[in-house]
Amino acid sequence: MSQPTTTFDPNPPPARTLAYQSKLPKLPIPPLEETCQRYLTALKGLQDEAEHEKTERAVKEFLEGEGPKLQERLQTWAESKASYIEDFWYESYLSHSDPVVLALNPFFVLENDPTPDRGSQLPRAASLIVSSLGFVHDLRKGMLDPDTVRGTPLDMDQYTRLFGTARIPTARGCKMEVNAEAKHIVVLRRGQFYWFDALDDDDLPLLTEREVLRNLQAIVKDADKTPPTEVARTAIGVLSTENRKTWSSLRSALAKDRTNASCLQIVDESLFVVCLDDAVPVDLADLCSNFLCGTYDLQGGVQVGTCTNRWYDKLQIIVCADGAAGINFEHSGVDGHTVLRFAADVFTEGLMLLARSINPSAPTLFHAPLSPHSKSYKPPKKGAHNHSPSNSSSLYDTVPKKLEWRLTPTLRVGIRFAETRLSDLICQNDCQALEFRGYGKNFMTSHGFSPDAFVQMAFQAAYFGLYGRTECTYEPAMTKAFLHGRTEAIRTVQVESVEFTKTFFSEAPAAQKISALRKACERHVKLTKECGQGLGQDRHLYALYCLHQRQQSGNLDPSPDDPVPNGSLSNGHGSREPLPQIFADPGWPLLSTSILSTSNCGNPALRLFGFGPVAADGYGIGYIIKENGISVVASSKHLQTRRFLDTLQGYLLDIQRILVQLHLSANERPAPFVDHAGILRDSKTGRPINGHGYGHDEYVNGYEDTMPGYSFFDSGDVELLGGRKKSPYDNVGKILPLSDY
């Protein structure tokens, strides 16, 4: 994935953010025959011969029967749409009935702020809030650079749903509501809600960073009057973790009271939510769990973890007690690439504000001067448009206010059981992280590999090494080069990747293993390019499936506010057409169930990135490929998550050893020679060789000595390349010939 960021321009042209929006092409609907062939290719590595032959018959029947008719209907239906998949895609997310926590919402962990003054929680939170307000201002004023990839402009529509957006549960499903005029933010502390205005009507910030900090200090002081053991009793936020239909019912009960309805409106229409946690993560796993689902911590049988301090229906900026910060976002309207741009820009702005504190003339990333309605506003000495803060400051509520919820016995019971069900979910899931520092992008590219393809094959090898089989794997390819583009599914398991894993775990020579890896990576690169061009199989077939289902229900444009259907499907004439054979075949659910759901989301502003598994017996894997390392977050339900990451690390070290040894063998230096004067010289340069050892043999032997017999399954103990120091006792004692035993 590209690394989006804004470039500084002191005088940005107006409306540049959407400058290319009207010129973007629509996502193509591929020819049906090509899509079906891709579908068969994607399944070939996952099925045995008999299963694949059955799927081939189902596809043939589809192409000769219902398929062309559905294709024609889809083309006609899409003529009036910005994207043929968009409506179906939103419906798939918004009709999700399970809790969104752990199932839908991803998270980012930001790198630590290098500014000394922002090393603690509240200064870091204040900085992130002020930088976020600058981003909102520039976005709304059209001053942000449009996203591009290698000069190709990308769709910017998702940014309209990044702020002021809420996921609202209904009896039929969920809907998104967007407040494009949002001016205030909501702050959570110990499960209690506070709010204050942050922007004026011109989207200029009303508060300085110091004033935001003062507000946060007041919020913490008030919230911390509530003992930790009392928080869970009234933690309204845990209701957003419920099953969506249950949450819809409880929300309706909550909104019957006018005060509660007003509180809900304030939360829904806020720019974003800031969660101030009163806990410090003890390790990487705890850190990731905190941003994914909150922490589980019982005291005397009472939940006191951070899991009660969330609102999952909106964009959340989460800051721990030690200043560690991250983002948890509602995924329906935005993809990771969009939120990544926001996170990267906000992080960069923080660094530029640090520079400005040293040099007042230093530029900042955003162009949001302090509002003239701010109490701290100082009008220019030669300004013709001076505003009077004293007359206008009362228009805005910049002093934090606490939301007072009125809880009935029914709502208190709902909160109680929502918390216990959430606690169950947290206990059932395991989130672990690996910050691999052995090598990264530089090493992979130096050996001729695409970094993403290289890491994807590492996931395949690690899973095979742990379980002895290959399972369906998903990676999203961004399609934002098209109007309202989202993603296409890269199905990593191909014939070439299956051949690679089998070869790697065989007795094949090292060169053959690397050759198989190269073929698998080359296939993955080709597949990624095709999917980025909208030429995949998942989205097209899913659109045909959804169109068929809508035709059967007699409603081509359903709404979450529609009455709940009675469960019977018909085409409006009382009859129900059978499901096309391609969707009734076992191959369809096989390809739709991603045992390994993976996503690559990298930027220097990010430390870690992750999400929950999408299959009950699978892994959710978020990864960042850095210049000299790889960060991986894996989560699963009742699986050996830590062991999977340890196995992955073992593979990464093993494949490094093989590549280095092959490289050294191919570039082996001739043996040194002794000249007439008895001086040992390098055979290429003729220079004298001083000291012990020749270097090359020591380099190779260093790898061989650390791989005692079991190769892959022992490679987790290998010291990192270049990090091994020669022991002062290296030549002391006799080496035992273990092979004799």
XYZ file of C-alpha atoms in Angstrom:
741
model
C 0.000 0.000 0.000
C 1.211 3.493 -0.783
C 2.154 5.920 1.950
C -0.235 8.871 1.599
C 0.639 12.209 3.097
C 0.037 15.866 2.468
C 2.777 18.080 1.063
C 3.100 21.582 2.450
C 1.934 24.413 0.218
C 1.798 27.886 1.792
C -0.886 28.967 -0.699
C -2.887 25.889 -1.717
C -5.277 26.380 -4.647
C -8.962 26.214 -3.717
C -10.828 22.937 -4.204
C -7.694 20.962 -5.017
C -8.838 18.023 -2.856
C -11.551 17.062 -5.360
C -9.762 18.407 -8.432
C -9.707 15.028 -10.208
C -12.936 13.568 -8.837
C -15.028 14.246 -11.946
C -12.334 12.772 -14.195
C -12.083 9.376 -12.511
C -13.231 6.388 -14.584
C -15.948 4.082 -13.299
C -14.977 0.656 -11.989
C -15.260 -1.716 -14.972
C -17.593 -4.699 -14.975
C -15.334 -7.442 -16.366
C -16.548 -9.882 -19.037
C -18.379 -12.725 -17.310
C -16.294 -15.447 -18.959
C -13.044 -13.877 -17.713
C -14.394 -13.513 -14.179
C -15.476 -17.146 -14.117
C -12.054 -18.263 -15.323
C -10.390 -16.227 -12.558
C -12.789 -17.799 -10.092
C -11.745 -21.292 -11.155
C -8.065 -20.334 -11.026
C -8.478 -18.962 -7.492
C -10.086 -22.217 -6.353
C -7.664 -24.608 -8.031
C -5.095 -24.378 -5.247
C -7.767 -24.967 -2.586
C -9.623 -27.953 -4.051
C -8.744 -31.517 -4.881
C -9.314 -32.802 -8.394
C -12.844 -34.107 -7.818
C -13.971 -30.928 -6.036
C -12.552 -28.757 -8.784
C -14.267 -30.751 -11.525
C -17.593 -30.288 -9.731
C -17.019 -26.533 -9.516
C -16.088 -26.418 -13.197
C -19.441 -28.022 -14.049
C -21.268 -25.479 -11.874
C -19.478 -22.597 -13.591
C -20.221 -24.042 -17.035
C -23.905 -24.345 -16.124
C -23.903 -20.739 -14.884
C -22.322 -19.441 -18.099
C -24.810 -21.351 -20.222
C -27.815 -20.433 -18.081
C -28.568 -17.622 -15.641
C -25.138 -15.963 -15.806
C -25.444 -13.875 -19.008
C -28.905 -12.617 -17.948
C -27.608 -11.519 -14.552
C -24.604 -9.888 -16.216
C -26.874 -7.883 -18.511
C -29.090 -6.813 -15.597
C -26.043 -5.749 -13.613
C -24.752 -3.646 -16.500
C -28.139 -1.947 -16.862
C -28.488 -1.431 -13.103
C -24.974 0.046 -12.852
C -25.566 2.702 -15.514
C -27.073 5.064 -12.937
C -24.535 4.214 -10.209
C -21.124 5.700 -9.460
C -19.858 2.147 -8.903
C -21.543 -1.156 -9.658
C -20.374 -2.683 -6.370
C -20.856 0.287 -4.018
C -24.441 -0.350 -2.878
C -23.847 -4.057 -2.391
C -20.602 -3.356 -0.530
C -22.228 -0.981 1.936
C -25.062 -3.426 2.435
C -22.616 -6.231 3.249
C -21.011 -4.115 5.984
C -24.170 -2.526 7.337
C -26.214 -5.727 7.408
C -23.584 -7.344 9.642
C -25.509 -8.397 12.756
C -22.628 -9.465 15.006
C -20.839 -6.957 17.259
C -18.544 -4.677 15.270
C -15.813 -4.888 17.908
C -13.281 -7.607 17.002
C -15.241 -8.387 13.822
C -15.160 -5.199 11.731
C -13.266 -2.327 13.354
C -9.490 -2.238 12.615
C -6.936 -0.285 14.632
C -3.708 1.658 14.145
C -0.999 2.205 16.755
C 0.910 5.415 16.093
C 4.615 5.797 16.653
C 5.485 7.627 19.857
C 5.594 11.412 19.682
C 9.269 12.489 19.865
C 8.317 15.769 21.554
C 9.384 15.533 25.224
C 6.379 17.546 26.428
C 3.968 15.120 24.749
C 5.323 11.994 26.379
C 2.348 11.773 28.736
C -1.320 11.191 28.026
C -3.046 14.563 28.070
C -0.416 16.577 26.160
C -0.357 13.828 23.502
C -4.149 13.817 23.289
C -4.290 17.611 23.030
C -1.719 17.567 20.227
C -3.634 14.895 18.296
C -6.902 16.790 18.694
C -5.448 20.081 17.439
C -3.744 18.367 14.490
C -6.974 16.521 13.658
C -8.887 19.804 13.622
C -6.342 21.159 11.157
C -6.927 18.136 8.926
C -10.712 18.634 9.107
C -10.346 22.308 8.192
C -8.153 21.626 5.167
C -10.388 18.767 4.044
C -13.548 20.856 4.179
C -11.885 23.812 2.483
C -10.498 21.635 -0.311
C -6.874 22.322 0.619
C -5.680 18.722 1.025
C -3.640 17.197 -1.757
C -5.663 14.535 -3.569
C -4.368 11.023 -2.988
C -2.245 9.646 -5.799
C -0.298 6.491 -6.576
C 2.636 7.008 -8.936
C 0.927 10.094 -10.351
C -2.493 8.474 -10.774
C -5.198 10.369 -8.845
C -7.366 8.389 -6.446
C -10.982 8.732 -5.381
C -11.495 11.081 -2.410
C -15.143 10.287 -1.692
C -14.391 8.277 1.456
C -13.098 11.384 3.233
C -16.670 12.716 3.339
C -17.491 9.863 5.729
C -14.423 10.083 7.944
C -15.634 12.780 10.359
C -19.060 13.433 11.834
C -20.139 9.933 10.822
C -21.997 7.414 12.960
C -23.131 3.849 12.418
C -26.746 3.667 13.622
C -28.326 0.259 14.373
C -31.862 -0.444 13.153
C -34.119 -3.488 13.319
C -33.292 -4.368 9.689
C -29.584 -3.544 9.731
C -27.403 -0.491 10.228
C -27.251 2.831 8.458
C -24.623 5.548 8.237
C -25.480 9.090 9.201
C -23.078 11.903 8.347
C -23.055 15.350 9.921
C -21.016 17.330 7.407
C -21.218 20.405 9.660
C -19.872 18.737 12.822
C -18.021 21.212 15.067
C -17.619 19.448 18.418
C -15.758 16.438 19.773
C -16.695 13.889 22.427
C -14.234 12.711 25.085
C -14.586 9.462 27.056
C -12.951 8.910 30.415
C -13.859 6.005 32.702
C -16.927 5.312 30.591
C -18.276 8.841 31.022
C -19.005 11.208 28.133
C -17.952 14.849 27.770
C -18.088 17.246 24.846
C -17.016 20.715 23.748
C -17.040 22.762 20.554
C -13.747 22.712 18.702
C -14.438 24.450 15.360
C -16.300 27.603 14.398
C -18.674 27.942 11.454
C -15.710 28.490 9.136
C -14.089 25.260 10.385
C -11.347 27.185 12.188
C -10.155 25.838 15.558
C -11.644 27.581 18.568
C -8.996 26.412 21.017
C -5.227 26.453 21.233
C -3.364 23.294 22.162
C -2.920 24.634 25.680
C -6.658 25.307 25.990
C -7.513 21.828 24.732
C -5.110 20.444 27.329
C -6.860 22.464 30.020
C -10.217 21.012 28.932
C -8.851 17.483 29.067
C -7.417 18.070 32.522
C -10.823 19.236 33.736
C -12.485 16.174 32.199
C -10.050 13.757 33.828
C -10.392 15.465 37.195
C -14.178 15.149 37.065
C -14.305 11.610 35.645
C -11.793 10.234 38.126
C -14.134 11.080 40.977
C -15.939 7.888 39.939
C -14.148 4.861 41.453
C -12.973 2.319 38.844
C -15.254 -0.350 40.323
C -18.294 1.879 39.682
C -17.534 2.641 36.030
C -19.019 -0.471 34.397
C -22.442 0.097 35.976
C -23.169 3.140 33.821
C -20.783 2.617 30.872
C -23.184 3.427 28.036
C -20.415 2.811 25.490
C -20.485 -0.962 25.997
C -23.919 -1.004 24.335
C -22.148 -0.262 21.026
C -20.398 -3.647 21.385
C -23.665 -5.590 21.440
C -25.247 -7.643 18.688
C -26.613 -5.001 16.320
C -30.280 -5.960 16.721
C -29.925 -5.975 20.498
C -28.186 -2.603 20.339
C -30.980 -1.274 18.111
C -33.592 -2.271 20.680
C -31.621 -0.796 23.584
C -30.889 2.386 21.653
C -34.603 2.851 20.960
C -35.319 2.413 24.661
C -32.539 4.868 25.475
C -33.847 7.504 23.056
C -37.365 7.504 24.528
C -36.072 9.904 27.142
C -35.550 13.383 25.645
C -32.347 13.972 27.593
C -30.895 10.668 26.401
C -31.968 11.417 22.835
C -30.077 14.715 23.007
C -27.015 12.935 24.399
C -27.118 10.393 21.570
C -27.379 13.188 19.031
C -24.320 14.915 20.483
C -22.318 11.683 20.275
C -23.534 10.734 16.785
C -22.934 14.178 15.301
C -19.506 14.757 16.839
C -16.412 14.982 14.658
C -14.821 12.009 16.418
C -14.471 10.444 19.851
C -11.360 10.708 22.030
C -10.886 7.891 24.566
C -8.615 8.705 27.508
C -7.681 5.386 29.110
C -6.468 5.175 32.688
C -4.277 2.122 32.077
C -0.755 1.474 30.767
C -0.283 -1.544 28.435
C 2.286 -3.933 29.892
C 3.515 -5.438 26.601
C 2.900 -5.440 22.846
C 0.002 -7.889 23.081
C -1.668 -5.744 25.733
C -1.045 -2.627 23.643
C -2.692 -4.124 20.560
C -5.613 -5.570 22.512
C -6.253 -2.171 24.052
C -6.702 -0.538 20.649
C -8.580 -3.481 19.139
C -11.146 -4.205 21.842
C -10.056 -2.621 25.125
C -8.536 -4.525 28.018
C -10.154 -7.065 30.325
C -9.374 -6.536 34.001
C -11.471 -7.763 36.918
C -11.259 -6.424 40.454
C -13.459 -8.238 42.908
C -15.516 -9.622 40.042
C -16.075 -6.135 38.585
C -14.825 -5.103 35.141
C -12.347 -2.218 35.452
C -10.560 -2.659 32.099
C -10.529 -0.091 29.321
C -13.136 -2.074 27.364
C -15.845 0.067 29.019
C -14.293 3.288 27.681
C -15.235 2.990 23.999
C -17.875 3.944 21.413
C -17.374 1.676 18.395
C -19.896 3.329 16.072
C -17.538 6.225 15.334
C -13.911 7.094 14.608
C -12.025 6.858 17.908
C -8.668 8.372 18.863
C -7.406 6.378 21.856
C -4.642 7.577 24.179
C -3.239 5.412 26.978
C -2.047 6.685 30.344
C 1.583 6.558 29.157
C 0.892 8.572 26.000
C 0.709 5.622 23.586
C -1.864 6.598 20.969
C -3.832 4.956 18.205
C -7.038 4.897 16.193
C -9.955 2.466 16.079
C -12.294 3.152 13.170
C -15.731 2.122 11.990
C -15.022 0.388 8.682
C -18.290 0.680 6.747
C -17.609 3.982 5.024
C -13.811 4.105 4.940
C -10.935 1.785 4.142
C -7.536 1.625 5.788
C -5.859 3.724 3.093
C -8.123 6.682 3.893
C -7.650 6.501 7.655
C -3.923 5.964 7.089
C -3.726 9.304 5.262
C -5.424 10.981 8.225
C -3.155 9.259 10.762
C 0.019 10.047 8.803
C -0.869 13.693 8.290
C -1.835 14.202 11.925
C 1.412 12.587 13.089
C 3.440 14.714 10.668
C 1.655 17.877 11.792
C 2.677 17.097 15.358
C 6.322 17.014 14.273
C 5.971 20.283 12.368
C 4.332 21.969 15.353
C 7.367 20.899 17.369
C 9.591 22.612 14.809
C 7.440 25.732 14.974
C 7.775 25.851 18.768
C 11.524 26.177 18.184
C 11.300 28.397 15.112
C 8.055 30.441 14.894
C 8.574 30.933 11.162
C 8.635 27.178 10.457
C 5.725 25.961 8.282
C 2.935 23.692 9.439
C 1.222 21.051 7.350
C -2.302 22.431 7.658
C -3.666 25.898 7.000
C -6.042 26.449 9.919
C -5.352 29.677 11.819
C -7.011 30.192 15.163
C -10.644 31.261 14.918
C -11.359 34.960 15.552
C -14.060 33.686 17.913
C -11.412 32.109 20.110
C -10.685 33.658 23.483
C -6.986 33.503 22.627
C -7.388 35.160 19.240
C -5.175 38.172 18.638
C -6.304 40.154 15.583
C -3.682 41.373 13.125
C -2.460 44.883 13.761
C -3.392 45.905 10.229
C -6.554 43.896 9.781
C -9.704 45.202 8.179
C -11.715 42.196 9.292
C -11.273 42.297 13.025
C -13.781 40.265 14.995
C -14.813 40.870 18.540
C -14.286 37.721 20.619
C -16.325 39.141 23.444
C -19.438 39.350 21.274
C -19.105 35.995 19.542
C -17.434 33.616 21.964
C -20.807 32.861 23.533
C -21.898 31.274 20.249
C -19.759 28.251 21.030
C -19.495 25.927 24.023
C -15.757 25.524 24.373
C -15.981 24.635 28.061
C -16.394 20.845 28.453
C -19.791 19.553 29.496
C -20.660 16.137 30.861
C -23.474 14.113 29.296
C -25.898 12.960 31.972
C -27.687 9.793 30.906
C -30.966 8.778 32.497
C -30.851 5.026 32.943
C -33.937 2.919 33.524
C -33.684 -0.513 35.174
C -33.983 -2.066 31.693
C -31.042 -0.044 30.410
C -28.934 -0.849 33.465
C -29.561 -4.547 32.864
C -28.667 -4.052 29.195
C -25.373 -2.400 30.142
C -24.603 -5.191 32.597
C -25.076 -7.998 30.078
C -23.439 -6.061 27.241
C -20.321 -5.797 29.403
C -20.308 -9.508 30.282
C -20.777 -10.503 26.633
C -17.998 -8.127 25.602
C -15.775 -9.609 28.301
C -16.497 -13.063 26.887
C -15.501 -11.889 23.410
C -12.239 -10.454 24.710
C -11.450 -13.674 26.584
C -12.197 -15.747 23.482
C -9.838 -13.734 21.293
C -6.066 -13.555 21.377
C -4.135 -10.647 19.867
C -0.352 -10.892 19.554
C 2.334 -8.799 17.871
C 5.712 -9.446 16.280
C 8.171 -6.641 15.600
C 10.646 -8.508 13.404
C 13.924 -6.610 13.088
C 16.020 -9.126 11.139
C 15.430 -7.389 7.812
C 12.743 -5.616 5.855
C 11.988 -4.041 2.517
C 15.630 -3.297 1.701
C 16.712 -6.935 2.002
C 13.729 -8.239 0.015
C 14.172 -5.845 -2.896
C 17.941 -6.422 -2.951
C 17.189 -10.068 -3.742
C 14.659 -9.173 -6.427
C 11.395 -9.737 -4.547
C 8.279 -7.636 -4.207
C 8.092 -6.969 -0.437
C 4.351 -7.576 -0.228
C 4.518 -10.798 -2.224
C 7.491 -11.964 -0.142
C 5.580 -11.443 3.125
C 2.415 -13.028 1.739
C 4.368 -16.177 0.908
C 5.800 -16.057 4.428
C 2.240 -16.263 5.788
C 1.567 -19.238 3.518
C 4.713 -21.024 4.669
C 4.114 -20.285 8.353
C 0.547 -21.578 8.228
C 1.615 -24.702 6.343
C 4.491 -25.228 8.757
C 2.124 -25.072 11.724
C -0.885 -26.949 10.339
C 0.368 -28.914 7.329
C -2.263 -27.547 4.948
C -3.146 -24.533 2.810
C -6.273 -22.454 3.441
C -8.081 -19.611 1.692
C -6.241 -16.309 2.119
C -7.476 -12.772 1.487
C -5.603 -9.543 0.870
C -7.375 -6.352 -0.264
C -6.223 -4.539 -3.375
C -7.149 -0.866 -3.451
C -9.389 0.185 -6.376
C -9.515 3.898 -5.517
C -8.178 4.746 -8.974
C -11.845 4.382 -9.952
C -14.827 6.512 -8.945
C -16.004 5.513 -5.451
C -13.541 2.628 -5.542
C -13.008 0.483 -2.453
C -11.148 -2.834 -2.710
C -10.883 -6.051 -4.703
C -9.939 -9.389 -3.174
C -6.495 -10.790 -3.915
C -6.734 -14.540 -3.364
C -3.156 -15.309 -2.411
C -3.453 -19.090 -2.640
C -2.626 -19.954 -6.230
C -1.169 -23.050 -7.839
C 2.259 -21.401 -7.653
C 1.998 -20.619 -3.929
C 0.881 -24.167 -3.145
C 3.829 -25.502 -5.121
C 6.149 -23.206 -3.178
C 5.011 -24.355 0.273
C 5.300 -27.994 -0.758
C 8.753 -27.415 -2.193
C 9.955 -25.443 0.810
C 9.059 -28.231 3.224
C 10.575 -30.935 1.028
C 14.150 -32.140 0.673
C 14.545 -30.053 -2.477
C 17.820 -28.145 -2.955
C 17.930 -24.567 -1.730
C 18.030 -23.190 -5.277
C 14.830 -25.052 -6.149
C 13.084 -23.649 -3.076
C 14.013 -20.097 -4.003
C 12.984 -20.692 -7.609
C 9.545 -21.817 -6.408
C 9.353 -18.751 -4.162
C 10.146 -16.456 -7.088
C 7.428 -17.992 -9.240
C 4.888 -17.654 -6.428
C 5.867 -14.022 -5.812
C 5.747 -13.167 -9.509
C 2.256 -14.652 -9.710
C 1.178 -12.628 -6.670
C 2.507 -9.396 -8.176
C 0.607 -10.049 -11.414
C -2.552 -10.863 -9.469
C -2.237 -7.704 -7.377
C -1.960 -5.517 -10.479
C -5.020 -7.138 -12.047
C -7.089 -6.710 -8.901
C -6.035 -3.067 -8.593
C -7.446 -2.588 -12.105
C -10.787 -4.031 -10.992
C -10.090 -7.342 -12.716
C -10.734 -9.755 -9.871
C -13.503 -12.269 -9.338
C -14.871 -11.673 -5.833
C -16.554 -8.278 -6.230
C -18.052 -9.034 -9.638
C -19.531 -12.369 -8.592
C -20.733 -10.903 -5.294
C -22.578 -8.148 -7.182
C -24.280 -10.781 -9.359
C -25.203 -12.772 -6.251
C -26.652 -9.709 -4.485
C -28.572 -8.634 -7.581
C -30.137 -12.091 -7.800
C -31.126 -11.951 -4.127
C -32.654 -8.494 -4.503
C -34.620 -9.609 -7.520
C -36.019 -12.486 -5.507
C -37.106 -10.125 -2.732
C -38.698 -7.757 -5.213
C -36.711 -4.784 -3.868
C -33.702 -3.641 -5.879
C -32.922 -0.735 -3.539
C -33.542 -1.828 0.062
C -33.070 0.617 2.932
C -32.269 -0.032 6.610
C -35.434 1.913 7.423
C -37.606 -0.498 5.414
C -39.928 -2.800 7.381
C -38.307 -6.049 8.463
C -39.019 -8.680 5.755
C -41.087 -11.703 6.696
C -38.336 -14.076 5.613
C -39.856 -15.290 2.343
C -38.107 -14.455 -0.884
C -40.011 -14.134 -4.108
C -39.701 -12.385 -7.431
C -42.935 -10.503 -6.908
C -45.066 -13.182 -8.538
C -45.150 -15.601 -5.633
C -42.431 -17.892 -7.018
C -38.793 -18.220 -6.087
C -36.091 -18.903 -8.631
C -33.402 -21.375 -7.595
C -29.992 -20.053 -6.639
C -27.625 -20.197 -9.630
C -25.481 -23.312 -9.397
C -22.219 -21.370 -9.099
C -23.424 -19.953 -5.758
C -24.843 -23.277 -4.557
C -21.576 -25.103 -5.260
C -19.219 -25.695 -2.268
C -16.550 -23.649 -4.037
C -18.441 -20.413 -3.344
C -18.359 -20.583 0.486
C -14.826 -22.015 0.300
C -13.517 -18.918 -1.471
C -15.688 -16.607 0.631
C -14.306 -17.906 3.947
C -10.928 -16.287 4.527
C -9.031 -18.396 7.052
C -6.136 -15.977 6.686
C -7.458 -12.428 6.334
C -4.454 -10.181 5.754
C -3.852 -6.514 5.025
C -0.731 -4.455 4.347
C -0.989 -0.907 5.683
C 2.324 0.849 6.096
C 3.537 4.357 6.831
C 6.378 5.774 8.970
C 3.732 7.208 11.317
C 2.461 3.728 12.194
C 3.997 1.303 14.624
C 1.382 -1.465 14.435
C -1.867 -2.240 12.623
C -4.389 -5.021 13.124
C -7.942 -6.345 13.184
C -9.862 -9.386 14.338
C -10.279 -12.673 12.432
C -13.141 -12.860 9.940
C -13.495 -16.645 10.266
C -14.070 -18.498 13.527
C -11.102 -20.792 12.833
C -8.897 -18.213 11.164
C -6.439 -15.392 11.749
C -6.685 -11.657 11.203
C -3.230 -10.413 10.170
C -2.271 -6.771 9.789
C 1.308 -6.038 8.751
C 3.622 -3.142 8.011
C 6.745 -3.680 5.891
C 9.397 -1.213 7.013
C 12.808 -0.483 5.537
C 14.597 -2.818 7.940
C 11.840 -4.695 9.716
C 8.331 -6.115 9.581
C 5.589 -5.444 12.108
C 2.856 -8.082 12.256
C -0.247 -8.183 14.439
C -2.180 -11.455 14.431
C -5.437 -12.190 16.186
C -7.532 -15.329 16.421
C -10.210 -17.034 18.422
C -9.000 -20.088 20.373
C -5.951 -20.623 18.120
C -2.206 -20.581 18.814
C -1.642 -16.970 17.821
C 1.716 -16.584 19.539
C 2.947 -19.846 18.079
C 1.873 -18.771 14.599
C 3.967 -15.601 14.904
C 6.910 -17.556 16.288
C 6.636 -19.921 13.321
C 6.472 -16.938 10.986
C 9.636 -15.498 12.522
C 11.361 -18.849 12.140
C 10.499 -18.949 8.456
C 11.686 -15.383 7.895
C 15.071 -16.214 9.398
C 15.310 -19.502 7.532
C 14.557 -17.992 4.134
C 17.075 -15.234 4.872
C 19.757 -17.836 5.563
C 19.001 -19.650 2.320
C 19.056 -16.462 0.252
C 22.330 -15.273 1.783
C 24.018 -18.640 1.293
C 22.895 -18.849 -2.336
C 24.098 -15.313 -2.941
C 27.491 -16.045 -1.395
C 27.820 -19.293 -3.324
C 27.058 -17.511 -6.583
C 29.577 -14.804 -5.776
C 32.235 -16.922 -4.115
C 35.608 -15.259 -3.987
C 38.689 -17.174 -5.204
C 40.984 -18.462 -2.489
C 43.780 -16.111 -1.349
C 47.387 -16.821 -2.332
C 50.799 -16.504 -0.707
C 53.263 -14.366 -2.624
C 57.028 -14.911 -2.919
C 57.543 -12.986 0.306
C 55.186 -15.275 2.199
C 52.419 -12.650 2.545
C 48.800 -13.818 2.292
C 47.036 -11.728 -0.334
C 43.487 -11.291 -1.679
C 43.263 -13.019 -5.072
C 41.220 -10.194 -6.653
C 42.841 -7.054 -5.288
C 46.283 -8.379 -4.421
C 46.066 -6.591 -1.092
C 47.585 -8.250 1.978
C 45.124 -9.944 4.321
C 45.738 -9.104 7.957
C 44.182 -10.712 11.023
C 42.612 -14.104 11.471
C 40.010 -15.649 9.225
C 39.108 -14.865 5.666
C 35.714 -13.287 6.257
C 33.735 -15.191 3.629
C 33.960 -18.602 5.274
C 33.313 -17.064 8.660
C 30.221 -15.372 7.226
C 28.836 -18.584 5.779
C 29.770 -20.711 8.769
C 28.037 -18.221 11.020
C 24.773 -19.225 9.394
C 25.503 -22.929 9.342
C 26.459 -23.052 13.004
C 23.158 -21.527 14.071
C 20.988 -24.058 12.233
C 21.677 -27.320 14.101
C 19.798 -29.971 12.213
C 16.135 -28.972 12.348
C 16.332 -25.964 10.012
C 12.929 -24.268 9.875
C 11.550 -25.458 13.193
C 14.727 -24.501 15.013
C 15.345 -21.222 13.282
C 13.628 -19.080 15.880
C 16.869 -19.188 17.874
C 19.009 -17.742 15.093
C 20.772 -14.516 15.998
C 19.901 -11.669 13.661
C 22.172 -11.070 10.684
C 25.100 -8.909 11.718
C 24.141 -8.994 15.372
C 26.206 -11.981 16.490
C 29.336 -11.212 18.474
C 32.263 -13.586 18.611
C 32.524 -15.176 22.042
C 35.829 -14.713 23.924
C 35.593 -18.450 24.670
C 35.056 -19.409 21.027
C 38.163 -21.634 20.815
C 38.047 -23.035 24.347
C 37.085 -26.681 24.779
C 36.514 -29.637 22.540
C 33.527 -29.726 20.193
C 31.503 -32.899 20.725
C 30.625 -34.773 17.520
C 26.827 -34.937 18.080
C 26.287 -37.021 14.947
C 28.023 -39.941 16.710
C 25.156 -40.104 19.188
